[in-house]
Amino acid sequence: MKKGLFASIFGKKKGDSEARAEEMNRDLIDTEDKVGRWTILVRYSKEKSPEETERIFKDINERTESCAVVLMDYNQKEQIKASENMSWLYDVKYELLNKDTIHQIVTVGKRCFDYRVRCLLAGIGEEKIAIAPMSEKVKDLIDLEQADTICFVAAPSTYIVVESIKEELMKTMKKREEME
């Protein structure tokens, strides 16, 4: 029998996913990497959870350094066949991201336009929002000249994608550091 993505990563059956996701949230909540002047912060929340997402937005809002925010807190693998209800986005105070120190918001995946609309409704300027329908484009969209911290808002199911993007970003950051 072929293992699913979740089982292959975590060695658990899909039925255990909720308990494992809660455990992961505790373990992965403050993942932070430093490369030169940049910090990459990854905050995991349960998928489609307005409470957890808003808590992360509050934490980002309290940061004083310049930030880029990457929104990808849903299951990237299942998005192809999904037509889920995205109304939970409107239960989150995206206005918390409408702050001068947040220079950029990158919305990722098939639902990137839903995130974009929600950001616009929160009063975030169109010039601050970058769209990445394909996660492979994220590293190229992040403006490292303006951002000192890159904050990922992600679901545990996006772990592999986030780690891949983070690894590529870190390579780019190291190259820039060597050039300076």
PDB file of C-alpha atoms in Angstrom:
ATOM      1  CA  MET A   1       0.000   0.000   0.000  1.00  0.00           C
ATOM      2  CA  LYS A   2       1.342   3.415  -0.984  1.00  0.00           C
ATOM      3  CA  LYS A   3       1.810   5.905   1.849  1.00  0.00           C
ATOM      4  CA  GLY A   4       0.224   9.338   1.569  1.00  0.00           C
ATOM      5  CA  LEU A   5       2.295  12.523   1.810  1.00  0.00           C
ATOM      6  CA  PHE A   6       1.443  13.042   5.476  1.00  0.00           C
ATOM      7  CA  ALA A   7       2.285   9.458   6.391  1.00  0.00           C
ATOM      8  CA  SER A   8       5.541   9.521   4.449  1.00  0.00           C
ATOM      9  CA  ILE A   9       6.656  12.683   6.266  1.00  0.00           C
ATOM     10  CA  PHE A  10       5.440  11.925   9.762  1.00  0.00           C
ATOM     11  CA  GLY A  11       5.019   8.143   9.824  1.00  0.00           C
ATOM     12  CA  LYS A  12       1.400   8.478  10.908  1.00  0.00           C
ATOM     13  CA  LYS A  13      -1.921   7.633   9.379  1.00  0.00           C
ATOM     14  CA  LYS A  14      -4.036  10.490   8.085  1.00  0.00           C
ATOM     15  CA  GLY A  15      -6.530   9.870  10.912  1.00  0.00           C
ATOM     16  CA  ASP A  16      -3.843  10.992  13.351  1.00  0.00           C
ATOM     17  CA  SER A  17      -3.234  14.224  11.470  1.00  0.00           C
ATOM     18  CA  GLU A  18      -5.118  16.583  13.779  1.00  0.00           C
ATOM     19  CA  ALA A  19      -3.254  15.456  16.895  1.00  0.00           C
ATOM     20  CA  ARG A  20       0.049  15.457  15.012  1.00  0.00           C
ATOM     21  CA  ALA A  21      -0.626  18.941  13.586  1.00  0.00           C
ATOM     22  CA  GLU A  22      -1.266  20.258  17.110  1.00  0.00           C
ATOM     23  CA  GLU A  23       1.967  18.628  18.265  1.00  0.00           C
ATOM     24  CA  MET A  24       3.817  20.138  15.300  1.00  0.00           C
ATOM     25  CA  ASN A  25       2.392  23.578  16.064  1.00  0.00           C
ATOM     26  CA  ARG A  26       4.041  23.409  19.471  1.00  0.00           C
ATOM     27  CA  ASP A  27       7.319  22.148  17.998  1.00  0.00           C
ATOM     28  CA  LEU A  28       7.553  24.416  14.956  1.00  0.00           C
ATOM     29  CA  ILE A  29       5.917  27.632  16.104  1.00  0.00           C
ATOM     30  CA  ASP A  30       9.096  29.714  16.379  1.00  0.00           C
ATOM     31  CA  THR A  31      11.370  28.361  13.670  1.00  0.00           C
ATOM     32  CA  GLU A  32      13.940  31.073  13.087  1.00  0.00           C
ATOM     33  CA  ASP A  33      17.055  31.140  10.911  1.00  0.00           C
ATOM     34  CA  LYS A  34      19.583  33.955  10.600  1.00  0.00           C
ATOM     35  CA  VAL A  35      21.672  34.630   7.477  1.00  0.00           C
ATOM     36  CA  GLY A  36      23.748  37.792   7.603  1.00  0.00           C
ATOM     37  CA  ARG A  37      21.382  40.711   8.219  1.00  0.00           C
ATOM     38  CA  TRP A  38      18.272  38.646   7.398  1.00  0.00           C
ATOM     39  CA  THR A  39      16.035  36.522   9.574  1.00  0.00           C
ATOM     40  CA  ILE A  40      13.655  33.898   8.237  1.00  0.00           C
ATOM     41  CA  LEU A  41      10.812  33.232  10.629  1.00  0.00           C
ATOM     42  CA  VAL A  42       8.369  30.376   9.960  1.00  0.00           C
ATOM     43  CA  ARG A  43       5.133  30.301  11.939  1.00  0.00           C
ATOM     44  CA  TYR A  44       2.912  27.246  11.578  1.00  0.00           C
ATOM     45  CA  SER A  45      -0.807  27.247  12.242  1.00  0.00           C
ATOM     46  CA  LYS A  46      -3.546  24.710  11.776  1.00  0.00           C
ATOM     47  CA  GLU A  47      -4.966  24.982   8.269  1.00  0.00           C
ATOM     48  CA  LYS A  48      -7.905  27.347   7.878  1.00  0.00           C
ATOM     49  CA  SER A  49      -7.750  28.353  11.531  1.00  0.00           C
ATOM     50  CA  PRO A  50      -8.646  32.044  11.914  1.00  0.00           C
ATOM     51  CA  GLU A  51      -7.649  32.113  15.584  1.00  0.00           C
ATOM     52  CA  GLU A  52      -4.167  30.727  15.048  1.00  0.00           C
ATOM     53  CA  THR A  53      -3.566  32.763  11.904  1.00  0.00           C
ATOM     54  CA  GLU A  54      -4.619  35.960  13.655  1.00  0.00           C
ATOM     55  CA  ARG A  55      -2.350  35.149  16.605  1.00  0.00           C
ATOM     56  CA  ILE A  56       0.557  34.877  14.149  1.00  0.00           C
ATOM     57  CA  PHE A  57      -0.472  38.143  12.458  1.00  0.00           C
ATOM     58  CA  LYS A  58      -0.442  39.842  15.886  1.00  0.00           C
ATOM     59  CA  ASP A  59       3.091  38.556  16.492  1.00  0.00           C
ATOM     60  CA  ILE A  60       4.199  39.843  13.079  1.00  0.00           C
ATOM     61  CA  ASN A  61       2.486  43.183  13.772  1.00  0.00           C
ATOM     62  CA  GLU A  62       4.544  43.587  16.956  1.00  0.00           C
ATOM     63  CA  ARG A  63       7.853  43.230  15.102  1.00  0.00           C
ATOM     64  CA  THR A  64       9.733  46.494  14.614  1.00  0.00           C
ATOM     65  CA  GLU A  65      12.122  45.561  11.782  1.00  0.00           C
ATOM     66  CA  SER A  66      11.138  45.662   8.104  1.00  0.00           C
ATOM     67  CA  CYS A  67       9.314  42.503   7.046  1.00  0.00           C
ATOM     68  CA  ALA A  68       8.073  40.554   4.061  1.00  0.00           C
ATOM     69  CA  VAL A  69       5.199  38.162   4.818  1.00  0.00           C
ATOM     70  CA  VAL A  70       4.605  34.968   2.847  1.00  0.00           C
ATOM     71  CA  LEU A  71       1.073  33.548   3.146  1.00  0.00           C
ATOM     72  CA  MET A  72       0.737  29.834   2.434  1.00  0.00           C
ATOM     73  CA  ASP A  73      -1.297  28.298   5.240  1.00  0.00           C
ATOM     74  CA  TYR A  74      -3.249  25.589   3.439  1.00  0.00           C
ATOM     75  CA  ASN A  75      -2.632  22.161   1.973  1.00  0.00           C
ATOM     76  CA  GLN A  76      -0.704  22.764  -1.254  1.00  0.00           C
ATOM     77  CA  LYS A  77      -1.051  19.176  -2.474  1.00  0.00           C
ATOM     78  CA  GLU A  78      -4.836  18.989  -2.203  1.00  0.00           C
ATOM     79  CA  GLN A  79      -5.482  22.472  -3.586  1.00  0.00           C
ATOM     80  CA  ILE A  80      -5.615  21.106  -7.139  1.00  0.00           C
ATOM     81  CA  LYS A  81      -8.938  19.367  -6.552  1.00  0.00           C
ATOM     82  CA  ALA A  82     -10.227  21.621  -3.810  1.00  0.00           C
ATOM     83  CA  SER A  83     -12.990  24.174  -4.058  1.00  0.00           C
ATOM     84  CA  GLU A  84     -13.226  24.717  -0.327  1.00  0.00           C
ATOM     85  CA  ASN A  85     -14.976  27.557   1.389  1.00  0.00           C
ATOM     86  CA  MET A  86     -12.465  30.345   1.946  1.00  0.00           C
ATOM     87  CA  SER A  87     -14.768  32.452   4.138  1.00  0.00           C
ATOM     88  CA  TRP A  88     -12.478  31.813   7.127  1.00  0.00           C
ATOM     89  CA  LEU A  89     -10.112  34.417   5.630  1.00  0.00           C
ATOM     90  CA  TYR A  90     -12.637  37.081   6.581  1.00  0.00           C
ATOM     91  CA  ASP A  91     -12.546  36.000  10.227  1.00  0.00           C
ATOM     92  CA  VAL A  92      -8.856  36.987  10.379  1.00  0.00           C
ATOM     93  CA  LYS A  93      -7.816  40.603  10.953  1.00  0.00           C
ATOM     94  CA  TYR A  94      -5.606  41.135   7.922  1.00  0.00           C
ATOM     95  CA  GLU A  95      -5.543  44.786   8.975  1.00  0.00           C
ATOM     96  CA  LEU A  96      -2.749  43.709  11.352  1.00  0.00           C
ATOM     97  CA  LEU A  97      -0.535  43.348   8.264  1.00  0.00           C
ATOM     98  CA  ASN A  98      -1.318  46.900   7.126  1.00  0.00           C
ATOM     99  CA  LYS A  99       1.708  48.421   8.788  1.00  0.00           C
ATOM    100  CA  ASP A 100       4.585  50.562   7.498  1.00  0.00           C
ATOM    101  CA  THR A 101       7.239  48.053   8.583  1.00  0.00           C
ATOM    102  CA  ILE A 102       5.597  45.326   6.478  1.00  0.00           C
ATOM    103  CA  HIS A 103       6.928  46.192   3.035  1.00  0.00           C
ATOM    104  CA  GLN A 104       5.643  43.186   1.144  1.00  0.00           C
ATOM    105  CA  ILE A 105       3.107  40.371   1.291  1.00  0.00           C
ATOM    106  CA  VAL A 106       3.559  37.398  -1.031  1.00  0.00           C
ATOM    107  CA  THR A 107       0.439  35.273  -1.503  1.00  0.00           C
ATOM    108  CA  VAL A 108       1.172  31.719  -2.644  1.00  0.00           C
ATOM    109  CA  GLY A 109      -0.598  28.914  -4.485  1.00  0.00           C
ATOM    110  CA  LYS A 110      -3.920  28.394  -6.194  1.00  0.00           C
ATOM    111  CA  ARG A 111      -5.643  30.574  -3.596  1.00  0.00           C
ATOM    112  CA  CYS A 112      -3.169  33.447  -3.950  1.00  0.00           C
ATOM    113  CA  PHE A 113      -5.867  35.658  -5.475  1.00  0.00           C
ATOM    114  CA  ASP A 114      -8.202  35.015  -2.502  1.00  0.00           C
ATOM    115  CA  TYR A 115      -5.411  36.137  -0.160  1.00  0.00           C
ATOM    116  CA  ARG A 116      -4.734  39.154  -2.375  1.00  0.00           C
ATOM    117  CA  VAL A 117      -8.390  40.261  -2.274  1.00  0.00           C
ATOM    118  CA  ARG A 118      -8.456  39.850   1.508  1.00  0.00           C
ATOM    119  CA  CYS A 119      -5.299  41.969   1.823  1.00  0.00           C
ATOM    120  CA  LEU A 120      -6.784  44.680  -0.406  1.00  0.00           C
ATOM    121  CA  LEU A 121      -9.986  44.721   1.668  1.00  0.00           C
ATOM    122  CA  ALA A 122      -7.802  45.220   4.758  1.00  0.00           C
ATOM    123  CA  GLY A 123      -6.476  48.416   3.184  1.00  0.00           C
ATOM    124  CA  ILE A 124      -3.089  47.003   2.221  1.00  0.00           C
ATOM    125  CA  GLY A 125      -1.765  48.783  -0.850  1.00  0.00           C
ATOM    126  CA  GLU A 126      -1.728  46.878  -4.116  1.00  0.00           C
ATOM    127  CA  GLU A 127       1.957  47.764  -4.570  1.00  0.00           C
ATOM    128  CA  LYS A 128       2.809  45.753  -1.433  1.00  0.00           C
ATOM    129  CA  ILE A 129       1.194  42.521  -2.645  1.00  0.00           C
ATOM    130  CA  ALA A 130       3.041  40.015  -4.846  1.00  0.00           C
ATOM    131  CA  ILE A 131       1.310  36.934  -6.219  1.00  0.00           C
ATOM    132  CA  ALA A 132       2.938  33.509  -6.630  1.00  0.00           C
ATOM    133  CA  PRO A 133       0.529  30.934  -8.085  1.00  0.00           C
ATOM    134  CA  MET A 134       3.510  28.539  -8.125  1.00  0.00           C
ATOM    135  CA  SER A 135       5.511  28.206  -4.894  1.00  0.00           C
ATOM    136  CA  GLU A 136       8.733  27.942  -6.920  1.00  0.00           C
ATOM    137  CA  LYS A 137       8.438  31.675  -7.724  1.00  0.00           C
ATOM    138  CA  VAL A 138       8.357  32.878  -4.107  1.00  0.00           C
ATOM    139  CA  LYS A 139      12.120  33.264  -3.646  1.00  0.00           C
ATOM    140  CA  ASP A 140      12.305  35.459  -6.734  1.00  0.00           C
ATOM    141  CA  LEU A 141       9.472  37.720  -5.568  1.00  0.00           C
ATOM    142  CA  ILE A 142      10.721  38.516  -2.070  1.00  0.00           C
ATOM    143  CA  ASP A 143      12.396  41.935  -1.990  1.00  0.00           C
ATOM    144  CA  LEU A 144      15.512  41.310   0.094  1.00  0.00           C
ATOM    145  CA  GLU A 145      16.599  44.931  -0.301  1.00  0.00           C
ATOM    146  CA  GLN A 146      13.700  46.158   1.834  1.00  0.00           C
ATOM    147  CA  ALA A 147      13.020  43.227   4.180  1.00  0.00           C
ATOM    148  CA  ASP A 148      15.223  42.319   7.119  1.00  0.00           C
ATOM    149  CA  THR A 149      12.831  39.559   8.197  1.00  0.00           C
ATOM    150  CA  ILE A 150      10.851  37.167   6.039  1.00  0.00           C
ATOM    151  CA  CYS A 151       7.864  35.767   7.939  1.00  0.00           C
ATOM    152  CA  PHE A 152       6.207  32.643   6.554  1.00  0.00           C
ATOM    153  CA  VAL A 153       2.658  31.915   7.708  1.00  0.00           C
ATOM    154  CA  ALA A 154       2.243  28.244   6.876  1.00  0.00           C
ATOM    155  CA  ALA A 155       0.318  25.087   7.698  1.00  0.00           C
ATOM    156  CA  PRO A 156       2.147  21.942   8.835  1.00  0.00           C
ATOM    157  CA  SER A 157       1.167  20.282   5.538  1.00  0.00           C
ATOM    158  CA  THR A 158       3.271  22.872   3.667  1.00  0.00           C
ATOM    159  CA  TYR A 159       6.409  21.991   5.638  1.00  0.00           C
ATOM    160  CA  ILE A 160       8.325  20.503   2.688  1.00  0.00           C
ATOM    161  CA  VAL A 161       7.462  23.433   0.399  1.00  0.00           C
ATOM    162  CA  VAL A 162       8.394  26.008   3.053  1.00  0.00           C
ATOM    163  CA  GLU A 163      11.697  24.281   3.773  1.00  0.00           C
ATOM    164  CA  SER A 164      12.523  24.200   0.061  1.00  0.00           C
ATOM    165  CA  ILE A 165      11.773  27.912  -0.365  1.00  0.00           C
ATOM    166  CA  LYS A 166      13.679  28.718   2.819  1.00  0.00           C
ATOM    167  CA  GLU A 167      16.726  26.766   1.615  1.00  0.00           C
ATOM    168  CA  GLU A 168      16.747  28.631  -1.715  1.00  0.00           C
ATOM    169  CA  LEU A 169      16.314  31.981   0.055  1.00  0.00           C
ATOM    170  CA  MET A 170      19.199  31.203   2.374  1.00  0.00           C
ATOM    171  CA  LYS A 171      21.441  30.432  -0.624  1.00  0.00           C
ATOM    172  CA  THR A 172      20.487  33.753  -2.213  1.00  0.00           C
ATOM    173  CA  MET A 173      21.098  35.600   1.059  1.00  0.00           C
ATOM    174  CA  LYS A 174      24.529  34.010   1.496  1.00  0.00           C
ATOM    175  CA  LYS A 175      25.518  35.010  -2.047  1.00  0.00           C
ATOM    176  CA  ARG A 176      24.416  38.593  -1.397  1.00  0.00           C
ATOM    177  CA  GLU A 177      26.327  38.686   1.879  1.00  0.00           C
ATOM    178  CA  GLU A 178      29.502  37.535   0.108  1.00  0.00           C
ATOM    179  CA  MET A 179      29.090  40.265  -2.510  1.00  0.00           C
ATOM    180  CA  GLU A 180      28.769  43.045   0.086  1.00  0.00           C
TER     181      GLU A 180
END
